[in-house]
Amino acid sequence: MEHILSILIFFPLLAGILGFIVDKESARAYGISVAAIEFLLSLWLWFSFDTNSADMQFTEFLPIIKEFGISYNVAVDGISLFIVIMSTMITLIGIISLNEEKIDNMKNMIVSLLFLEMTMVGVFVSLDAIIFYLFWELSLVPMLYIIGAWGGPTRVYAAVKFFLYTFAGSLIMLVGLLAIAYLYHLETSVWTFNLLDWYQLDLSVNLQFWLFLALFIGFAFKVPMFPFHTWLPHAHGQAPTIGSVILAAVLLKMGTYGFVRFSLPLFPDASVQMIPMVIVLSIIMIVYTAMVAFAQKDMKQVIAYSSVSHMGIIMIGVFAMNAEGLSGSIFQMLSHGMISGALFLLVGIIYERTGTKTMSKFGGLASIMPVYATIFGVMLMASVGLPLTIGFVGEFLVLLGFYEVSPIATVLAGTSIIIGSIYMLSLFKKSFFGEVTNESNRGLKDLNAREITALLPLVAIVVWLGIYPKPILKPIDNSVQKLLTDMEYKARTPEAKKSIISIKRAKEEK
Amino acid sequence: MEKLVYIALFAPFVGSLFAGLFFARSPKNIIVGVVNPALIFISWLASVALAFHVAEHGAIHVTMMDWISAGALHIPFGFVVDEVSVTMMVVVTTVSTVVHIYSNGYMDHDKSFNRFFSYLSAFVFSMMILVMSDNFAGLFIGWEGVGVCSWLLIGFWYHKKDVTPDINPAISPSYAANEAFIMNRIADLGMLVGIFLIYWNVGSLQYDVVFKELPHLEDGILVAIAIALFIGAMGKSAQFPLHTWLTDAMEGPTPVSALIHAATMVTAGVFLVIRANPLYSLDAVSDVSYFIAALGTFVAFFAASMALVNRDLKRIIAYSTLSQLGYMFAAAGLGAYWIALFHLAAHAFFKALLFLGAGNVMHAMDDELDIFKMGGLKKVMRGTYLYMGIASLALAGLPPLAGYFSKDAIIETAFNEGTYVLWFALVFTAGLTAFYSFRQVFLTFDGEERYKRFGFHPHEMYRYVLVAMSPLAILAIIAGWFQDSFHEFIIKLLPEYEMSHHTHHNAWWLGLLVLFFAVSGIIIAYKKYARKGDKAFKQDKKVESGFFYKLLMNQYYIPAFYVEFIVKPYTAISDKFWAIDKAVVDATVDFIAKVIYKTGDSSRVIQNGNLSSYLNWMGIGAVLLILASAIAVVMG
């Protein structure tokens, strides 16, 4: 299976096209089967991945437009491998969780999801800037459709806002990418969009700065960083559950992944130079949105804002410039994917049952739906970063790593463990504790088999990777150390050389 | 021996899973009530065996597997059983075993009987991780684990609704649970910072590596680490100003108060300072250590003062716990680590006994907690009276009970260090302790039978529960007699602390002075609260409307202060931020979108198909271009 990555990308596409001719009644079953096969394939990818190597693996290279050096160029390393697996897993779980009674036109939904899956896998394995950009933009289309077709009352506003916002950002990013290709051409008189070639490009600090900024806008809109985050609450507020799950779990990670794959290795000096700005924005993101989350009346909005807050932790990890912080940040991308995905599923379940997400309409749910409350509780604890859950490992490593950059900023960012528990615990208290305030809630049914099937794997992973993160953390760490070594080698300014701590140097100092 | 380590550690975990996975949804199951205490008992047996092993052969160190490794950081699941951790293990499992058996009786009629045992065993497991870990990250696992179990157990009766603070100062179990968790998290941030500091300066989080490396670090960093770790300790051990959660935590079932909020979890902070003694005994951090001692002494007095007037059976005991934790910190801060640990152990026994006795009273009085509504209960509850009497005597520090030896040693330490202010505060507080303990005992068990007026029909606890409590009663009496052998055992690891000749010389009158204060406290309490007939205790409206009474009754208005100046502003600012998010951040984006939209809309008039307007626009355009080039020429 040399072409495993191509299979991973194009199998959902093919299956999606074939999905149009599938019988309406069996659409969900079809979707589950396809997503399951895709997930198994991604697992196969993991098992045949050489975890001791930090390099790109399963590379496929096929020139498309030779004149401009655009090629179909895909590969995975430890950084992207697990994000790909998470994407296929979340898609599978999302499709399992779909309720046939609540979603009309299931067939279209399945087809959209499979297209979306293709674009997600595509983004994370592309090593050609143009192909990357194609998948990046294509991912907007199915999500636009999912929000616009199955969303809430103001879904069109939310969908268009989501689309235009991120699209505007990516256009600026595209300009940046074209500029890099042009600069590469100037230097070597060769046209190429191969990212690995670009890594060799030695840019002046000034150019790095402007290019960093261009890409920053594209990525930051997606993350979304403060103050570009306001499309997210609208999108989550209107999106159907499945949309929110995939949006929070996978699509947001494209932004942070972009920083790791593009900004850091291409512009090491500018990245170091921009640390203060990233710190300020991220800390505002962490503290401010966590407090906004506390003010929400709607359960889903709490989770939506908490998502932004947690993405802030990921951001400072990316810019920690040491292996502890950066590995932690990539691990946190995975853990945030699992946890926020599960939390959005959980909110969706109660919304399906009661038709509301307003917390004041609940109260005392723990005594009516004990299994639901228990799983919610586990995810809550993971979300606030309890040790031995997946949420702790990433958050701990990020904060630990970032402490080397700025102790004060770390303390400020670390307040997320306090304010995070404030909004989550108050959400839990309002909805699950106390007396049953709403008599009509008494008849609510606990989780059914479909919902448990969707949630249990997430619970298992949250605990498993909390106790034994090594199988995931080690390949990530390998690739991260390579990335940092390359960055340190490439950095021009002494400040950047000093800030980037590759493991090799840490050993020499000892 | 490795096997014993794992048995001691994982037996409670198995119990928790057993009750949680198999019986979570079924009604009360007696199998849970038998199996879980049995598993804790097995853990106790293993701990005791390990204690003997450690005494003879020294510490055992096991590494189970890797946990987190990234960059240069490597954290294993490693456990060390040495003199300090094995002492904690024995104390924890002893109290836990008794509390587990006791809970069978106390939670008899609770519909969530199985769930309770699942949480309680999970707590024991977390506590064992906390004390056994061989590194700071492992400690932090246990640290957060006990925090969550505490959250689950304080809020165990989650279905109760919120009430106003004048009816119940804790508002509701779920409120108290959240308060405890969040307040602990504030301290945990300090702890994390301490861990980060250690990592970046030492390169490891293993105790042995860190402690060996400490003397080579700069003074400033040592002080920072010491402060950060102590902030962590302040949260778990509820030291001022993070103390308010502990009294509210009394909303949990009483066995929980006995185990978690008296004997074990709240002593974790003291344990941390004892464990990190190589740090706190360095000269560079002597100021921090002295601060710990001073704060401990302050809390000892501060908490005791609030206990003087309180009418809530459990809250009085909670204050006394707080006060005794202050004593432990005083000893640890003054460098007498082994004495702090000794008091920790002795306190665990008699305080758990006291709480379990209070549980019996609550069981008898239909969960009534107001001691003014009790009185004369000794007739119907002889066994409980005896137990609570013993526990209170031990707490008051009367010979030959446990508290006499351990508390006296702490007070003597304060004298020995020449910190006479601390010394006198501790002596005086010992008097207060005796007074409020016996005020409570007498109001509950002696004097007029006031409960009859309120229509209670008290009854004694089940016999097997009383029998199960006896080990604690015996330990509360005899634990102090083993001071010398404990001393010999523990100083293999902890630094020796010896009294000077001067102190030795004065020891006799120092002891007598403490005793005098304690006995006076008891006599005053007796005169005021234990008599019947004409001299029976009556509420004095005049005292109760006095300034000091109100101040103490309202806990120095600290909880109210927190609500007014932290909770309310935080909520208000959050709401404000949300408003800003909608009205400024989001509105700006919408505004830009609208401007683009409007510009497009209004610029449509340019292309209206009218030739003369096209010419007009062309003219304007030409003028603009000429202007632009003119400006360019002038500027250029």
XYZ file of C-alpha atoms in Angstrom, chain B residues 88 91-92 95-96 99 120 123 127 146 150 153-154 236-239 245-247 249-250 252-271 313-326 328-329 340-359 391 395 472:
81
model
C 1.187 8.383 55.584
C -2.436 6.540 58.629
C -4.515 6.864 55.474
C -8.632 5.783 58.946
C -10.004 4.709 55.555
C -14.510 5.021 57.680
C -14.693 6.901 48.665
C -10.340 8.931 47.031
C -4.432 9.751 48.296
C -8.168 13.869 45.738
C -13.510 15.720 47.287
C -18.167 13.702 47.735
C -18.901 17.200 49.019
C -5.216 21.740 50.008
C -4.623 22.435 53.676
C -7.048 25.354 53.665
C -4.694 27.936 55.108
C -13.935 26.081 51.464
C -13.171 23.717 54.319
C -16.070 24.662 56.560
C -17.156 21.248 52.692
C -19.054 19.977 55.732
C -20.659 16.317 52.384
C -21.693 13.146 54.204
C -19.997 12.929 57.614
C -17.754 9.913 56.835
C -16.342 12.075 54.056
C -15.682 14.897 56.484
C -13.901 12.451 58.747
C -11.730 10.894 56.093
C -11.095 13.671 53.602
C -11.665 16.918 55.403
C -10.041 16.008 58.676
C -7.692 13.059 58.589
C -6.119 12.796 55.172
C -6.613 15.131 52.222
C -6.326 18.390 54.120
C -3.033 17.222 55.555
C -1.617 16.869 52.040
C -0.239 20.388 52.229
C 1.610 19.566 55.430
C 2.821 16.369 53.811
C -21.664 20.456 65.276
C -19.639 19.731 62.158
C -18.424 23.252 61.550
C -16.924 23.402 65.032
C -14.929 20.293 64.279
C -13.963 21.706 60.883
C -12.577 24.808 62.576
C -10.645 22.677 64.971
C -9.182 20.787 62.007
C -8.142 24.070 60.490
C -6.606 25.092 63.771
C -4.682 21.831 64.139
C -3.406 22.126 60.570
C -2.043 25.464 61.679
C 1.312 21.251 61.981
C 2.496 24.048 59.708
C 4.670 17.871 62.365
C 4.268 14.395 60.908
C 3.712 12.940 64.352
C 0.956 15.420 65.067
C -0.479 14.770 61.615
C -0.810 11.079 62.423
C -2.154 11.558 65.945
C -4.576 14.211 64.750
C -5.838 11.925 61.987
C -6.886 9.345 64.552
C -8.633 11.513 67.090
C -10.163 13.915 64.599
C -11.607 11.117 62.468
C -13.011 9.636 65.664
C -14.529 12.976 66.596
C -16.179 13.344 63.216
C -17.509 9.822 63.193
C -18.953 10.478 66.637
C -20.578 13.602 65.263
C -21.954 11.420 62.503
C -11.358 12.335 71.043
C -7.663 17.142 70.957
C -9.506 4.907 66.328
